[in-house]
Amino acid sequence: MGAIKIFADSTCDLPPAWIEKYDIGIVPLYVTFGDTNYRDGVDLQPPQLYQKVDETGRLPKTAAPSPADFMQAFAPFIEEGRQVLYISLSSELSSTYQNALIASEEFSEGQVTVFDSLNLSTGIGLQVMKAVRAAAEGKSVTEIVALLEAVRSHVETEFVIDSLDYLYKGGRCSGMQNLVGSLLRIRPVIKVTDGKMTPAYKVRGSREKALDQLLENAISRIPEMDRDLIFITHSLADADAVQLQKVLQAKTGAREVAVSNAGCVISSHCGAKTIGILYTKSLN
């Protein structure tokens, strides 16, 4: 048991086996259908999420953990005499970061540190793994935060969204855009820039064409990649994820190209068959 307990929230999309192996604390966000709240990854998984959307025709609402949720999660480790470092979902996308800050103020100075990843999904997970390894090397919280501040702007997060349907249901595109996009088979590609989800470009045509473009973009940047860890993160696109993993492993020679599943919060905004490639650019 180390002196520092690393925390993230459920949107980090790290594989459950990694969370257990590296003793990472997870605070779940909420997914709400009607009057029922579900904890992301605890009470609800993406297959059940999609079933409920199909049944109701509506997307759920998503909500940040409350300050009380964070206090309850952090307190046992503070009582053990450990420091907590929590790496949050981007403050540009959720009040999760702010609520964690409020919770941190209820503990003595230095006991809880909250770091804004300015990212989502395994764009957070990449930073969490940097923190985990630094903590294992005996680095202090101050040293880990300095590392994360250097890494944060170097994280590349790019997703292909298979259908505009969930963007339409979520009010992020109009009915006409959804109709035209469906007819022309347009698949938007989303990047994270300055902590925000931004449309990068659109691919018209087959899903294979969109995946080829996603892969080509990543391969073109191999010289600037930190090839320690690359993620393929997806929502119910297992076969495509495995194929991308094989190609990237061969092309990059990375220490590890890992596949992870997007949780309910990410899935509820992007929809099924969304898939992304996420990595960190080298600091050198």
mmCIF file of N, CA, C and O in Angstrom, residues 78 81-85 100-114 141-142:
data_model
loop_
_atom_site.group_PDB
_atom_site.id
_atom_site.type_symbol
_atom_site.label_atom_id
_atom_site.label_comp_id
_atom_site.label_asym_id
_atom_site.label_seq_id
_atom_site.Cartn_x
_atom_site.Cartn_y
_atom_site.Cartn_z
ATOM 1 N N ILE A 78 -7.779 8.852 3.734
ATOM 2 C CA ILE A 78 -7.229 9.915 4.578
ATOM 3 C C ILE A 78 -7.081 9.408 6.010
ATOM 4 O O ILE A 78 -6.077 9.675 6.690
ATOM 5 N N GLY A 81 -4.044 7.647 6.738
ATOM 6 C CA GLY A 81 -2.831 8.454 6.703
ATOM 7 C C GLY A 81 -2.252 8.638 5.314
ATOM 8 O O GLY A 81 -1.120 9.108 5.159
ATOM 9 N N ARG A 82 -3.029 8.276 4.284
ATOM 10 C CA ARG A 82 -2.558 8.425 2.914
ATOM 11 C C ARG A 82 -3.002 9.756 2.319
ATOM 12 O O ARG A 82 -3.961 10.376 2.788
ATOM 13 N N GLN A 83 -2.291 10.203 1.293
ATOM 14 C CA GLN A 83 -2.718 11.366 0.519
ATOM 15 C C GLN A 83 -3.540 10.872 -0.671
ATOM 16 O O GLN A 83 -3.299 9.786 -1.206
ATOM 17 N N VAL A 84 -4.483 11.689 -1.094
ATOM 18 C CA VAL A 84 -5.333 11.362 -2.248
ATOM 19 C C VAL A 84 -5.014 12.319 -3.387
ATOM 20 O O VAL A 84 -4.944 13.538 -3.190
ATOM 21 N N LEU A 85 -4.809 11.747 -4.575
ATOM 22 C CA LEU A 85 -4.681 12.543 -5.800
ATOM 23 C C LEU A 85 -5.778 12.088 -6.754
ATOM 24 O O LEU A 85 -5.775 10.944 -7.216
ATOM 25 N N ALA A 100 -15.361 17.935 -6.797
ATOM 26 C CA ALA A 100 -14.225 17.329 -6.107
ATOM 27 C C ALA A 100 -13.420 18.382 -5.354
ATOM 28 O O ALA A 100 -12.930 18.128 -4.239
ATOM 29 N N LEU A 101 -13.281 19.565 -5.946
ATOM 30 C CA LEU A 101 -12.580 20.656 -5.259
ATOM 31 C C LEU A 101 -13.299 21.038 -3.971
ATOM 32 O O LEU A 101 -12.664 21.264 -2.931
ATOM 33 N N ILE A 102 -14.619 21.127 -4.042
ATOM 34 C CA ILE A 102 -15.411 21.455 -2.848
ATOM 35 C C ILE A 102 -15.171 20.404 -1.771
ATOM 36 O O ILE A 102 -14.965 20.732 -0.598
ATOM 37 N N ALA A 103 -15.164 19.139 -2.182
ATOM 38 C CA ALA A 103 -14.924 18.060 -1.217
ATOM 39 C C ALA A 103 -13.527 18.157 -0.607
ATOM 40 O O ALA A 103 -13.345 17.917 0.594
ATOM 41 N N SER A 104 -12.545 18.503 -1.426
ATOM 42 C CA SER A 104 -11.163 18.552 -0.939
ATOM 43 C C SER A 104 -10.975 19.577 0.165
ATOM 44 O O SER A 104 -10.103 19.422 1.031
ATOM 45 N N GLU A 105 -11.802 20.614 0.140
ATOM 46 C CA GLU A 105 -11.686 21.687 1.145
ATOM 47 C C GLU A 105 -12.157 21.240 2.521
ATOM 48 O O GLU A 105 -11.913 21.925 3.520
ATOM 49 N N GLU A 106 -12.839 20.095 2.582
ATOM 50 C CA GLU A 106 -13.305 19.575 3.866
ATOM 51 C C GLU A 106 -12.218 18.770 4.582
ATOM 52 O O GLU A 106 -12.415 18.346 5.719
ATOM 53 N N PHE A 107 -11.095 18.562 3.914
ATOM 54 C CA PHE A 107 -9.974 17.850 4.525
ATOM 55 C C PHE A 107 -8.849 18.834 4.812
ATOM 56 O O PHE A 107 -8.844 19.961 4.292
ATOM 57 N N SER A 108 -7.912 18.432 5.619
ATOM 58 C CA SER A 108 -6.777 19.301 5.938
ATOM 59 C C SER A 108 -5.950 19.565 4.683
ATOM 60 O O SER A 108 -5.920 18.756 3.747
ATOM 61 N N GLU A 109 -5.258 20.688 4.689
ATOM 62 C CA GLU A 109 -4.468 21.090 3.526
ATOM 63 C C GLU A 109 -3.460 19.996 3.164
ATOM 64 O O GLU A 109 -2.757 19.460 4.017
ATOM 65 N N GLY A 110 -3.413 19.668 1.875
ATOM 66 C CA GLY A 110 -2.449 18.683 1.398
ATOM 67 C C GLY A 110 -2.931 17.252 1.421
ATOM 68 O O GLY A 110 -2.276 16.373 0.855
ATOM 69 N N GLN A 111 -4.071 17.009 2.063
ATOM 70 C CA GLN A 111 -4.552 15.629 2.137
ATOM 71 C C GLN A 111 -5.200 15.172 0.834
ATOM 72 O O GLN A 111 -5.093 14.003 0.460
ATOM 73 N N VAL A 112 -5.893 16.085 0.152
ATOM 74 C CA VAL A 112 -6.552 15.761 -1.118
ATOM 75 C C VAL A 112 -6.134 16.784 -2.170
ATOM 76 O O VAL A 112 -6.293 17.993 -1.970
ATOM 77 N N THR A 113 -5.617 16.297 -3.286
ATOM 78 C CA THR A 113 -5.252 17.148 -4.419
ATOM 79 C C THR A 113 -6.122 16.772 -5.601
ATOM 80 O O THR A 113 -6.283 15.582 -5.912
ATOM 81 N N VAL A 114 -6.690 17.775 -6.252
ATOM 82 C CA VAL A 114 -7.581 17.546 -7.396
ATOM 83 C C VAL A 114 -6.915 18.097 -8.649
ATOM 84 O O VAL A 114 -6.514 19.267 -8.683
ATOM 85 N N VAL A 141 3.264 13.844 -4.311
ATOM 86 C CA VAL A 141 2.098 14.396 -5.015
ATOM 87 C C VAL A 141 2.507 15.621 -5.830
ATOM 88 O O VAL A 141 2.079 15.773 -6.981
ATOM 89 N N THR A 142 3.341 16.466 -5.267
ATOM 90 C CA THR A 142 3.799 17.661 -5.983
ATOM 91 C C THR A 142 4.536 17.282 -7.260
ATOM 92 O O THR A 142 4.321 17.892 -8.324
#
